[in-house]
GROMACS .gro file of C-alpha atoms in nm:
model
  201
    1MET     CA    1  12.045   8.661  10.747
    2ARG     CA    2  12.177   8.984  10.795
    3ILE     CA    3  12.241   9.308  10.605
    4PRO     CA    4  12.486   9.539  10.808
    5ASN     CA    5  12.561   9.866  10.713
    6SER     CA    6  12.294   9.885  10.487
    7THR     CA    7  12.023  10.170  10.429
    8GLY     CA    8  11.635  10.151  10.393
    9ASP     CA    9  11.704  10.201   9.974
   10ASP     CA   10  11.874   9.866   9.987
   11ALA     CA   11  11.629   9.706  10.246
   12TYR     CA   12  11.297   9.802   9.957
   13ALA     CA   13  11.545   9.733   9.627
   14ILE     CA   14  11.566   9.415   9.837
   15GLN     CA   15  11.196   9.333   9.919
   16ALA     CA   16  11.113   9.463   9.556
   17GLU     CA   17  11.285   9.201   9.412
   18ILE     CA   18  11.116   8.938   9.672
   19ARG     CA   19  10.827   9.109   9.482
   20ARG     CA   20  11.000   9.043   9.195
   21ARG     CA   21  11.040   8.651   9.259
   22LYS     CA   22  10.646   8.606   9.404
   23GLU     CA   23  10.504   8.767   9.048
   24ALA     CA   24  10.730   8.544   8.880
   25ARG     CA   25  10.596   8.274   9.059
   26GLY     CA   26  10.200   8.355   8.959
   27GLN     CA   27  10.144   8.511   9.355
   28LYS     CA   28   9.976   8.859   9.299
   29VAL     CA   29  10.000   9.173   9.550
   30ALA     CA   30   9.663   9.161   9.808
   31GLY     CA   31   9.748   9.481   9.981
   32LEU     CA   32   9.975   9.689  10.151
   33LYS     CA   33  10.111   9.768  10.528
   34ALA     CA   34  10.244   9.907  10.752
   35GLY     CA   35  10.476   9.866  11.035
   36LEU     CA   36  10.565  10.013  11.327
   37THR     CA   37  10.270  10.298  11.316
   38SER     CA   38  10.291  10.306  11.761
   39ARG     CA   39  10.518  10.596  11.843
   40ALA     CA   40  10.698  10.423  12.122
   41LYS     CA   41  10.794  10.154  11.879
   42MET     CA   42  10.907  10.435  11.543
   43LYS     CA   43  11.101  10.674  11.883
   44GLN     CA   44  11.281  10.253  11.981
   45MET     CA   45  11.398  10.232  11.606
   46GLY     CA   46  11.499  10.585  11.646
   47VAL     CA   47  11.265  10.685  11.301
   48GLU     CA   48  10.974  10.910  11.222
   49THR     CA   49  10.771  10.700  11.006
   50PRO     CA   50  10.619  10.338  10.947
   51VAL     CA   51  10.806  10.171  10.726
   52PHE     CA   52  10.612   9.965  10.470
   53GLY     CA   53  10.587   9.574  10.310
   54LEU     CA   54  10.363   9.389  10.124
   55ILE     CA   55  10.110   9.118  10.151
   56PHE     CA   56  10.049   8.850   9.900
   57ASP     CA   57   9.769   8.734   9.823
   58TYR     CA   58   9.922   8.324   9.924
   59MET     CA   59   9.909   8.468  10.273
   60SER     CA   60   9.500   8.551  10.303
   61VAL     CA   61   9.366   8.312  10.550
   62PRO     CA   62   8.947   8.288  10.567
   63ASP     CA   63   8.769   8.413  10.856
   64SER     CA   64   8.746   8.102  11.106
   65GLY     CA   65   9.036   7.952  10.861
   66GLU     CA   66   9.311   7.713  11.028
   67ILE     CA   67   9.668   7.870  11.029
   68LYS     CA   68   9.950   7.588  11.088
   69ALA     CA   69  10.216   7.717  11.319
   70ALA     CA   70  10.417   7.441  11.220
   71GLU     CA   71  10.450   7.557  10.917
   72LEU     CA   72  10.564   7.915  11.047
   73ILE     CA   73  10.895   8.004  11.246
   74HIS     CA   74  10.727   8.205  11.584
   75PRO     CA   75  10.458   8.414  11.480
   76LYS     CA   76  10.296   8.672  11.667
   77VAL     CA   77   9.899   8.771  11.582
   78GLU     CA   78   9.827   9.116  11.585
   79ALA     CA   79   9.460   9.366  11.525
   80GLU     CA   80   9.420   9.562  11.240
   81ILE     CA   81   9.197   9.779  11.110
   82ALA     CA   82   9.197   9.710  10.746
   83PHE     CA   83   9.125  10.019  10.534
   84VAL     CA   84   8.950   9.910  10.143
   85LEU     CA   85   9.026  10.194   9.938
   86LYS     CA   86   8.702  10.337   9.650
   87SER     CA   87   8.938  10.524   9.490
   88ALA     CA   88   9.296  10.584   9.484
   89LEU     CA   89   9.495  10.822   9.692
   90ARG     CA   90   9.829  10.998   9.613
   91GLY     CA   91  10.117  11.163   9.739
   92PRO     CA   92  10.270  11.408   9.906
   93GLY     CA   93   9.992  11.569  10.055
   94CYS     CA   94   9.770  11.266  10.205
   95HIS     CA   95   9.649  11.271  10.485
   96ILE     CA   96   9.355  11.218  10.712
   97GLY     CA   97   9.018  11.336  10.581
   98ALA     CA   98   9.217  11.273  10.240
   99VAL     CA   99   9.203  10.835  10.364
  100LEU     CA  100   8.911  10.907  10.416
  101ALA     CA  101   8.715  11.074  10.201
  102ALA     CA  102   8.901  10.712   9.919
  103THR     CA  103   8.783  10.463  10.239
  104ASP     CA  104   8.484  10.250  10.084
  105PHE     CA  105   8.468  10.020  10.432
  106VAL     CA  106   8.731   9.946  10.722
  107VAL     CA  107   8.721   9.568  10.811
  108PRO     CA  108   8.841   9.419  11.129
  109ALA     CA  109   9.132   9.164  11.057
  110VAL     CA  110   9.458   8.964  11.211
  111GLU     CA  111   9.807   8.980  11.089
  112ILE     CA  112  10.026   8.719  11.211
  113ILE     CA  113  10.352   8.814  11.166
  114ASP     CA  114  10.638   8.618  11.161
  115SER     CA  115  11.002   8.722  11.119
  116ARG     CA  116  11.286   8.525  11.042
  117TYR     CA  117  11.531   8.751  11.261
  118GLU     CA  118  11.546   8.556  11.581
  119ASN     CA  119  11.318   8.637  11.888
  120PHE     CA  120  11.172   8.966  11.695
  121ARG     CA  121  11.565   9.138  11.736
  122PHE     CA  122  11.676   9.333  11.362
  123ASP     CA  123  11.777   9.706  11.295
  124LEU     CA  124  11.550   9.873  11.060
  125ALA     CA  125  11.702   9.791  10.723
  126SER     CA  126  11.654   9.437  10.846
  127VAL     CA  127  11.283   9.466  10.900
  128ILE     CA  128  11.200   9.657  10.596
  129ALA     CA  129  11.482   9.341  10.406
  130ASP     CA  130  11.285   9.098  10.550
  131ASN     CA  131  10.876   9.223  10.417
  132THR     CA  132  10.791   9.362  10.722
  133SER     CA  133  10.768   9.025  10.879
  134SER     CA  134  10.506   8.969  10.689
  135SER     CA  135  10.298   8.639  10.716
  136ARG     CA  136   9.929   8.577  10.745
  137PHE     CA  137   9.635   8.754  10.781
  138VAL     CA  138   9.247   8.741  10.843
  139VAL     CA  139   8.999   8.950  10.687
  140GLY     CA  140   8.674   8.980  10.976
  141GLY     CA  141   8.288   9.026  10.777
  142VAL     CA  142   8.214   9.242  10.958
  143ALA     CA  143   8.244   9.576  10.702
  144ARG     CA  144   8.185   9.931  10.877
  145SER     CA  145   8.146  10.233  10.649
  146VAL     CA  146   8.399  10.544  10.832
  147GLU     CA  147   8.112  10.772  10.826
  148GLY     CA  148   7.989  10.877  11.167
  149LEU     CA  149   8.264  10.632  11.318
  150ASP     CA  150   8.567  10.746  11.516
  151LEU     CA  151   8.809  10.485  11.430
  152ARG     CA  152   9.042  10.691  11.666
  153THR     CA  153   8.846  10.502  11.963
  154LEU     CA  154   8.711  10.275  11.821
  155GLY     CA  155   8.836   9.878  12.033
  156ILE     CA  156   9.010   9.562  11.992
  157VAL     CA  157   8.974   9.343  12.249
  158MET     CA  158   9.160   9.038  12.114
  159GLN     CA  159   9.104   8.694  12.322
  160LYS     CA  160   9.271   8.322  12.374
  161ASN     CA  161   9.073   8.050  12.484
  162GLY     CA  162   8.782   8.296  12.555
  163GLU     CA  163   9.055   8.511  12.801
  164ILE     CA  164   9.151   8.838  12.728
  165ALA     CA  165   9.472   8.915  12.557
  166ALA     CA  166   9.558   9.246  12.522
  167MET     CA  167   9.284   9.549  12.372
  168ALA     CA  168   9.360   9.861  12.190
  169ALA     CA  169   9.144  10.150  12.068
  170GLY     CA  170   9.309  10.314  11.725
  171ALA     CA  171   9.416  10.565  11.818
  172ALA     CA  172   9.774  10.363  11.962
  173VAL     CA  173   9.817  10.406  11.512
  174LEU     CA  174   9.949  10.754  11.546
  175GLY     CA  175   9.676  10.862  11.718
  176HIS     CA  176   9.403  10.837  11.421
  177PRO     CA  177   9.401  10.428  11.234
  178ALA     CA  178   9.361  10.700  10.884
  179ALA     CA  179   9.741  10.876  10.987
  180ALA     CA  180   9.930  10.537  10.887
  181VAL     CA  181   9.752  10.452  10.536
  182ALA     CA  182   9.798  10.878  10.448
  183MET     CA  183  10.241  10.823  10.572
  184LEU     CA  184  10.196  10.569  10.376
  185VAL     CA  185  10.063  10.708  10.077
  186ASN     CA  186  10.276  10.974  10.164
  187ALA     CA  187  10.570  10.746  10.114
  188MET     CA  188  10.440  10.600   9.808
  189PRO     CA  189  10.634  10.815   9.548
  190SER     CA  190  10.966  10.740   9.691
  191ALA     CA  191  10.879  10.350   9.806
  192ALA     CA  192  10.688  10.232   9.572
  193ARG     CA  193  11.053  10.359   9.385
  194LYS     CA  194  11.239  10.102   9.523
  195SER     CA  195  10.988   9.867   9.535
  196ARG     CA  196  10.886   9.897   9.149
  197PRO     CA  197  10.946   9.476   9.034
  198ALA     CA  198  11.248   9.451   8.887
  199PRO     CA  199  11.215   9.337   8.460
  200SER     CA  200  11.217   9.011   8.489
  201SER     CA  201  11.578   8.817   8.318
   0.00000   0.00000   0.00000
């Protein structure tokens, strides 16, 4: 289902209702995610900031676990750098330095996105309302302190059946992965207001 002529506010309101219903079923928010974090993708979609969504506890898959494709629609796999914080971040005015200071450690992660839109063809409001295609995630077991770690040059190699499928560096994410976290935090006063769970009836 598409939501034509809808605004970002409308889409985040739908996302908030998704959250309310999931939490009513006992599912819990495990983290936040940013989508459209490359400049090229943002330009393609005509936006200046990433979009933000929610990751729920039931989406977690253990490292070396199995994901059943039959339970999904048409999944895609993305390599990620996940930030685990030791202190809260607040905006506006959050920046890369603040994110790094608040970070306990980073871990490698894999996100499985699974848009309900055919061939991943959607407008911006539709993908926000679809909770930015969140579906499953796997967190790796190797945690690293950010102290002395240059996340811009940190490389990621994704393999499929032992063959390299893709390679990238942290700088592909807005020049620095922490920049996406800072953008998410700076959007929180607005996004949190739109994504606040509605009172249960």
